[in-house]
CSV table of C-alpha atoms in Angstrom, one decimal:
chain,number,residue,atom,x,y,z
A,1,MET,CA,-60.7,-75.0,-39.6
A,2,GLU,CA,-59.1,-71.9,-38.1
A,3,LYS,CA,-55.9,-72.6,-39.8
A,4,ILE,CA,-57.6,-72.9,-43.1
A,5,ILE,CA,-59.4,-69.5,-42.6
A,6,LYS,CA,-56.2,-67.9,-41.4
A,7,SER,CA,-54.3,-69.2,-44.4
A,8,GLU,CA,-56.9,-67.9,-46.7
A,9,LEU,CA,-57.2,-64.5,-45.1
A,10,GLU,CA,-53.4,-63.8,-44.8
A,11,PRO,CA,-52.9,-63.2,-48.5
A,12,HIS,CA,-55.9,-60.8,-48.6
A,13,ILE,CA,-54.6,-58.9,-45.5
A,14,GLN,CA,-51.1,-58.6,-46.8
A,15,LYS,CA,-52.5,-57.4,-50.2
A,16,LEU,CA,-54.6,-54.8,-48.3
A,17,ILE,CA,-51.5,-53.6,-46.4
A,18,ASP,CA,-49.5,-53.5,-49.6
A,19,ASP,CA,-52.2,-51.5,-51.3
A,20,LEU,CA,-52.4,-49.1,-48.3
A,21,VAL,CA,-48.6,-48.6,-48.3
A,22,ILE,CA,-48.6,-48.0,-52.0
A,23,LYS,CA,-51.6,-45.7,-51.9
A,24,TYR,CA,-50.8,-43.7,-48.6
A,25,GLY,CA,-47.1,-44.4,-48.2
A,26,PRO,CA,-45.9,-41.3,-50.1
A,27,ILE,CA,-48.4,-39.1,-48.2
A,28,ALA,CA,-47.1,-40.5,-44.9
A,29,ILE,CA,-43.5,-39.9,-45.9
A,30,VAL,CA,-44.4,-36.4,-46.9
A,31,LEU,CA,-46.2,-35.8,-43.7
A,32,ILE,CA,-43.4,-37.2,-41.7
A,33,GLY,CA,-41.0,-35.1,-43.6
A,34,LEU,CA,-43.1,-32.0,-43.0
A,35,PHE,CA,-43.2,-32.8,-39.3
A,36,LEU,CA,-39.5,-33.2,-39.2
A,37,ILE,CA,-39.0,-29.9,-41.1
A,38,ILE,CA,-41.4,-28.2,-38.7
A,39,VAL,CA,-39.6,-29.6,-35.7
A,40,ILE,CA,-36.2,-28.5,-37.1
A,41,ILE,CA,-37.5,-25.0,-38.0
A,42,THR,CA,-39.2,-24.7,-34.6
A,43,TRP,CA,-36.0,-25.8,-32.8
A,44,ASP,CA,-34.0,-23.4,-34.9
A,45,ILE,CA,-36.3,-20.5,-34.0
A,46,LEU,CA,-36.3,-21.5,-30.3
A,47,LYS,CA,-32.5,-21.8,-30.4
A,48,ASN,CA,-32.1,-18.4,-32.0
A,49,LYS,CA,-34.5,-16.9,-29.5
A,50,ILE,CA,-32.7,-18.4,-26.6
A,51,ARG,CA,-29.4,-17.2,-27.9
A,52,GLY,CA,-31.0,-13.7,-28.4
A,53,GLU,CA,-32.3,-13.7,-24.9
A,54,VAL,CA,-29.0,-14.9,-23.5
A,55,LYS,CA,-27.1,-12.2,-25.5
A,56,LYS,CA,-29.6,-9.6,-24.4
A,57,GLY,CA,-29.1,-10.6,-20.8
A,58,VAL,CA,-25.3,-10.6,-21.1
A,59,ASP,CA,-25.4,-7.2,-22.9
A,60,LYS,CA,-27.6,-5.8,-20.2
A,61,HIS,CA,-25.4,-7.1,-17.4
A,62,LYS,CA,-22.3,-5.8,-19.2
A,63,ALA,CA,-24.0,-2.4,-19.6
A,64,GLU,CA,-24.9,-2.4,-15.8
A,65,ILE,CA,-21.3,-3.3,-15.0
A,66,ASP,CA,-20.0,-0.5,-17.3
A,67,ASN,CA,-22.5,1.9,-15.8
A,68,THR,CA,-21.6,1.0,-12.3
A,69,TYR,CA,-17.9,1.3,-13.1
A,70,THR,CA,-18.5,4.7,-14.7
A,71,LYS,CA,-20.4,5.9,-11.7
A,72,GLN,CA,-17.7,4.6,-9.3
A,73,ILE,CA,-15.1,6.5,-11.4
A,74,GLU,CA,-17.2,9.6,-11.3
A,75,HIS,CA,-17.8,9.3,-7.6
A,76,TYR,CA,-14.1,8.9,-7.0
A,77,ARG,CA,-13.3,11.9,-9.1
A,78,LEU,CA,-15.9,13.9,-7.2
A,79,TYR,CA,-14.5,12.7,-3.9
A,80,VAL,CA,-10.9,13.6,-4.8
A,81,ALA,CA,-12.0,17.1,-6.0
A,82,LYS,CA,-13.9,17.7,-2.7
A,83,GLN,CA,-11.0,16.3,-0.7
A,84,HIS,CA,-8.5,18.7,-2.4
A,85,LYS,CA,-10.9,21.6,-1.7
A,86,ALA,CA,-11.4,20.5,1.9
A,87,TYR,CA,-7.6,20.2,2.5
A,88,ALA,CA,-6.9,23.6,0.8
A,89,LYS,CA,-9.5,25.4,2.9
A,90,LEU,CA,-8.4,23.8,6.1
A,91,ASN,CA,-4.8,25.0,5.4
A,92,LYS,CA,-6.2,28.5,4.7
A,93,TYR,CA,-8.2,28.5,8.0
A,94,LEU,CA,-5.3,27.2,10.0
A,95,LEU,CA,-2.9,29.9,8.8
A,96,LYS,CA,-5.5,32.6,9.3
A,97,THR,CA,-6.3,31.5,12.8
A,98,GLU,CA,-2.6,31.1,13.6
A,99,GLY,CA,-1.9,34.7,12.5
A,100,LEU,CA,-4.8,36.0,14.6
A,101,ALA,CA,-3.9,33.9,17.7
A,102,VAL,CA,-0.2,34.5,17.8
A,103,PHE,CA,0.9,36.9,20.5
A,104,GLN,CA,3.3,39.6,19.4
A,105,ALA,CA,5.3,40.9,22.3
A,106,LEU,CA,6.3,44.1,20.4
A,107,LYS,CA,3.0,44.8,19.0
A,108,THR,CA,2.6,48.5,18.0
A,109,TYR,CA,-0.6,50.5,17.9
A,110,PRO,CA,-1.5,53.8,16.3
A,111,ASP,CA,-1.2,57.0,18.4
A,112,PHE,CA,-4.9,57.3,19.1
A,113,THR,CA,-4.3,60.7,20.8
A,114,GLU,CA,-3.7,62.2,17.4
A,115,TYR,CA,-7.0,60.8,16.0
A,116,THR,CA,-9.9,63.0,15.4
A,117,GLU,CA,-13.4,62.0,16.6
A,118,THR,CA,-14.3,61.0,13.1
A,119,GLU,CA,-11.2,58.8,12.7
A,120,ILE,CA,-11.8,57.2,16.1
A,121,SER,CA,-15.4,56.4,15.2
A,122,LYS,CA,-14.3,55.0,11.8
A,123,TYR,CA,-11.6,52.8,13.5
A,124,LEU,CA,-14.0,51.4,16.1
A,125,LYS,CA,-16.9,50.8,13.7
A,126,GLU,CA,-14.5,48.8,11.5
A,127,ARG,CA,-14.0,46.7,14.6
A,128,ASN,CA,-17.7,46.2,15.4
A,129,ALA,CA,-17.9,48.7,18.3
A,130,SER,CA,-21.4,49.4,19.6
A,131,GLU,CA,-22.9,52.9,19.8
A,132,ASN,CA,-22.3,52.9,23.6
A,133,GLU,CA,-18.7,51.9,23.2
A,134,LEU,CA,-18.2,54.7,20.7
A,135,LYS,CA,-19.6,57.2,23.1
A,136,GLN,CA,-17.3,55.9,25.9
A,137,PHE,CA,-14.2,56.3,23.8
A,138,ILE,CA,-15.2,59.7,22.5
A,139,SER,CA,-15.7,60.8,26.1
A,140,LEU,CA,-12.1,59.9,26.8
A,141,MET,CA,-10.7,62.2,24.1
A,142,GLY,CA,-9.7,64.8,26.8
A,143,ASP,CA,-7.6,62.2,28.6
A,144,SER,CA,-4.9,61.1,26.1
A,145,LYS,CA,-3.4,58.3,28.3
A,146,ALA,CA,-6.8,56.8,29.2
A,147,LEU,CA,-7.8,57.0,25.5
A,148,GLN,CA,-4.6,55.3,24.3
A,149,LYS,CA,-4.9,52.6,26.9
A,150,GLU,CA,-8.6,51.8,26.3
A,151,MET,CA,-8.2,51.9,22.5
A,152,GLN,CA,-5.3,49.5,22.7
A,153,ASN,CA,-7.2,47.2,25.1
A,154,TYR,CA,-10.3,47.2,22.8
A,155,THR,CA,-8.1,46.5,19.7
A,156,GLU,CA,-6.5,43.6,21.5
A,157,LEU,CA,-9.9,42.3,22.6
A,158,PHE,CA,-11.2,42.6,19.0
A,159,ASN,CA,-8.3,40.7,17.6
A,160,VAL,CA,-8.8,37.9,20.2
A,161,ARG,CA,-12.5,37.7,19.4
A,162,LYS,CA,-11.6,37.6,15.7
A,163,ALA,CA,-9.2,34.8,16.4
A,164,ARG,CA,-11.9,32.9,18.3
A,165,VAL,CA,-14.4,33.3,15.4
A,166,PHE,CA,-11.9,31.9,13.0
A,167,PHE,CA,-11.0,29.2,15.4
A,168,HIS,CA,-14.6,28.0,15.4
A,169,LYS,CA,-14.8,28.4,11.6
A,170,THR,CA,-11.7,26.2,11.3
A,171,LYS,CA,-13.2,23.5,13.6
A,172,ASN,CA,-16.6,23.6,11.9
A,173,HIS,CA,-14.9,23.2,8.5
A,174,TYR,CA,-13.0,20.3,9.7
A,175,TRP,CA,-15.9,18.4,11.2
A,176,ILE,CA,-18.2,19.1,8.3
A,177,ASN,CA,-15.6,17.6,5.9
A,178,ALA,CA,-14.2,15.0,8.3
A,179,LEU,CA,-15.0,12.3,5.7
A,180,TYR,CA,-12.2,13.6,3.5
A,181,PHE,CA,-9.4,13.8,6.2
A,182,SER,CA,-7.2,10.9,7.1
A,183,ASN,CA,-6.7,9.6,10.7
A,184,LYS,CA,-3.3,11.2,10.8
A,185,ILE,CA,-4.7,14.6,9.9
A,186,GLU,CA,-7.4,14.1,12.6
A,187,GLU,CA,-4.8,13.4,15.2
A,188,GLN,CA,-2.7,16.4,14.2
A,189,PHE,CA,-5.7,18.7,13.9
A,190,LYS,CA,-6.7,17.8,17.5
A,191,ASP,CA,-3.3,18.8,18.7
A,192,ILE,CA,-3.5,22.1,16.9
A,193,THR,CA,-6.9,23.0,18.2
A,194,LYS,CA,-5.8,22.3,21.7
A,195,ILE,CA,-2.8,24.7,21.3
A,196,LEU,CA,-4.9,27.4,19.7
A,197,ASN,CA,-7.6,27.1,22.4
A,198,GLU,CA,-5.0,27.6,25.1
A,199,MET,CA,-3.5,30.6,23.3
A,200,ILE,CA,-6.8,32.3,22.8
A,201,ILE,CA,-7.9,31.6,26.4
A,202,ILE,CA,-4.7,33.2,27.8
A,203,ARG,CA,-5.3,36.3,25.7
A,204,GLU,CA,-9.0,36.4,26.5
A,205,ILE,CA,-8.5,36.1,30.3
A,206,PRO,CA,-5.0,37.4,31.3
A,207,SER,CA,-3.7,36.4,34.7
A,208,ASN,CA,-3.3,39.9,36.2
A,209,ASP,CA,-6.1,42.5,36.0
A,210,ASN,CA,-6.6,42.1,32.2
A,211,LYS,CA,-2.9,42.4,31.6
A,212,LEU,CA,-0.6,39.7,30.2
A,213,THR,CA,2.1,38.8,32.7
A,214,LYS,CA,5.6,37.7,31.9
A,215,GLU,CA,4.5,34.1,32.6
A,216,ASP,CA,1.6,34.6,30.2
A,217,MET,CA,3.9,35.9,27.5
A,218,GLN,CA,6.4,33.0,28.0
A,219,THR,CA,3.6,30.5,27.8
A,220,LEU,CA,2.3,32.2,24.6
A,221,ARG,CA,5.7,32.1,23.0
A,222,SER,CA,6.1,28.4,23.9
A,223,LEU,CA,2.6,27.6,22.5
A,224,GLN,CA,3.3,29.7,19.4
A,225,LYS,CA,6.5,27.7,18.7
A,226,ASN,CA,4.5,24.4,19.2
A,227,LEU,CA,1.7,25.7,17.0
A,228,GLN,CA,4.0,26.7,14.1
A,229,SER,CA,5.7,23.2,14.3
A,230,SER,CA,2.3,21.5,14.4
A,231,ILE,CA,0.9,23.5,11.4
A,232,ASP,CA,4.1,22.8,9.4
A,233,LYS,CA,3.6,19.1,10.2
A,234,ILE,CA,-0.1,18.9,9.2
A,235,VAL,CA,0.5,21.0,6.0
A,236,LYS,CA,3.3,18.5,5.0
A,237,GLN,CA,1.0,15.6,5.7
A,238,MET,CA,-1.8,17.0,3.7
A,239,LYS,CA,0.5,17.6,0.7
A,240,GLU,CA,1.8,14.1,0.9
A,241,GLU,CA,-1.7,12.6,1.0
A,242,LEU,CA,-3.0,14.7,-1.8
A,243,SER,CA,0.0,14.0,-4.0
A,244,ALA,CA,-0.3,10.2,-3.3
A,245,GLY,CA,-4.1,10.3,-3.8
A,246,LEU,CA,-4.6,8.8,-0.3
A,247,ALA,CA,-7.0,9.5,2.5
A,248,LYS,CA,-8.1,7.3,5.4
């Protein structure tokens, strides 16, 4: 019975399916086609967007690299410029301090006995003499030997003080700009400051009653020779480093 019913229904079912395919098949094909088109378009949009984002990220990273490189170049140029300035100023300070610290055995002084009171006052004021010191020197104008001696002593003391001031300026400049100096320059600079300090101390505190002895003078000449050699050496080293673009 079931077989009979099934055999009778099958043609009807098949016909119904065929009718549906004929009736709705084109629509289904169109819908499937539209779906595929939408999928393709969507994928193409996503693909282009992904490519755009990737390119944007790459361009941004490249720009950051370029910017970093540009900054590094600029920092290096600034460093080199400051280094040249620091080296040049150190050289200037060293030569100035050397000139002030060097002892001259045959140093000559003006004949203060021929100075007027106005000339003596002007000379001493240019060397930072106080009002009390001015009065003391003026009071010696009746004693030519005492005046000449005291004026020479004061001039020598002023020169030593000036050397000490420049000595400290030189050291301050070095340590403020230590970043720009090489290890070799540091070692040579320490040797120079040691020599300069010894020279200035001898001139500040002579061995015999505020007078330089023969031993003091011999020591100063020896130190002067070492100082000139050391300064020549550090100047040569600075020139070599700057010309090679090296430091540290």
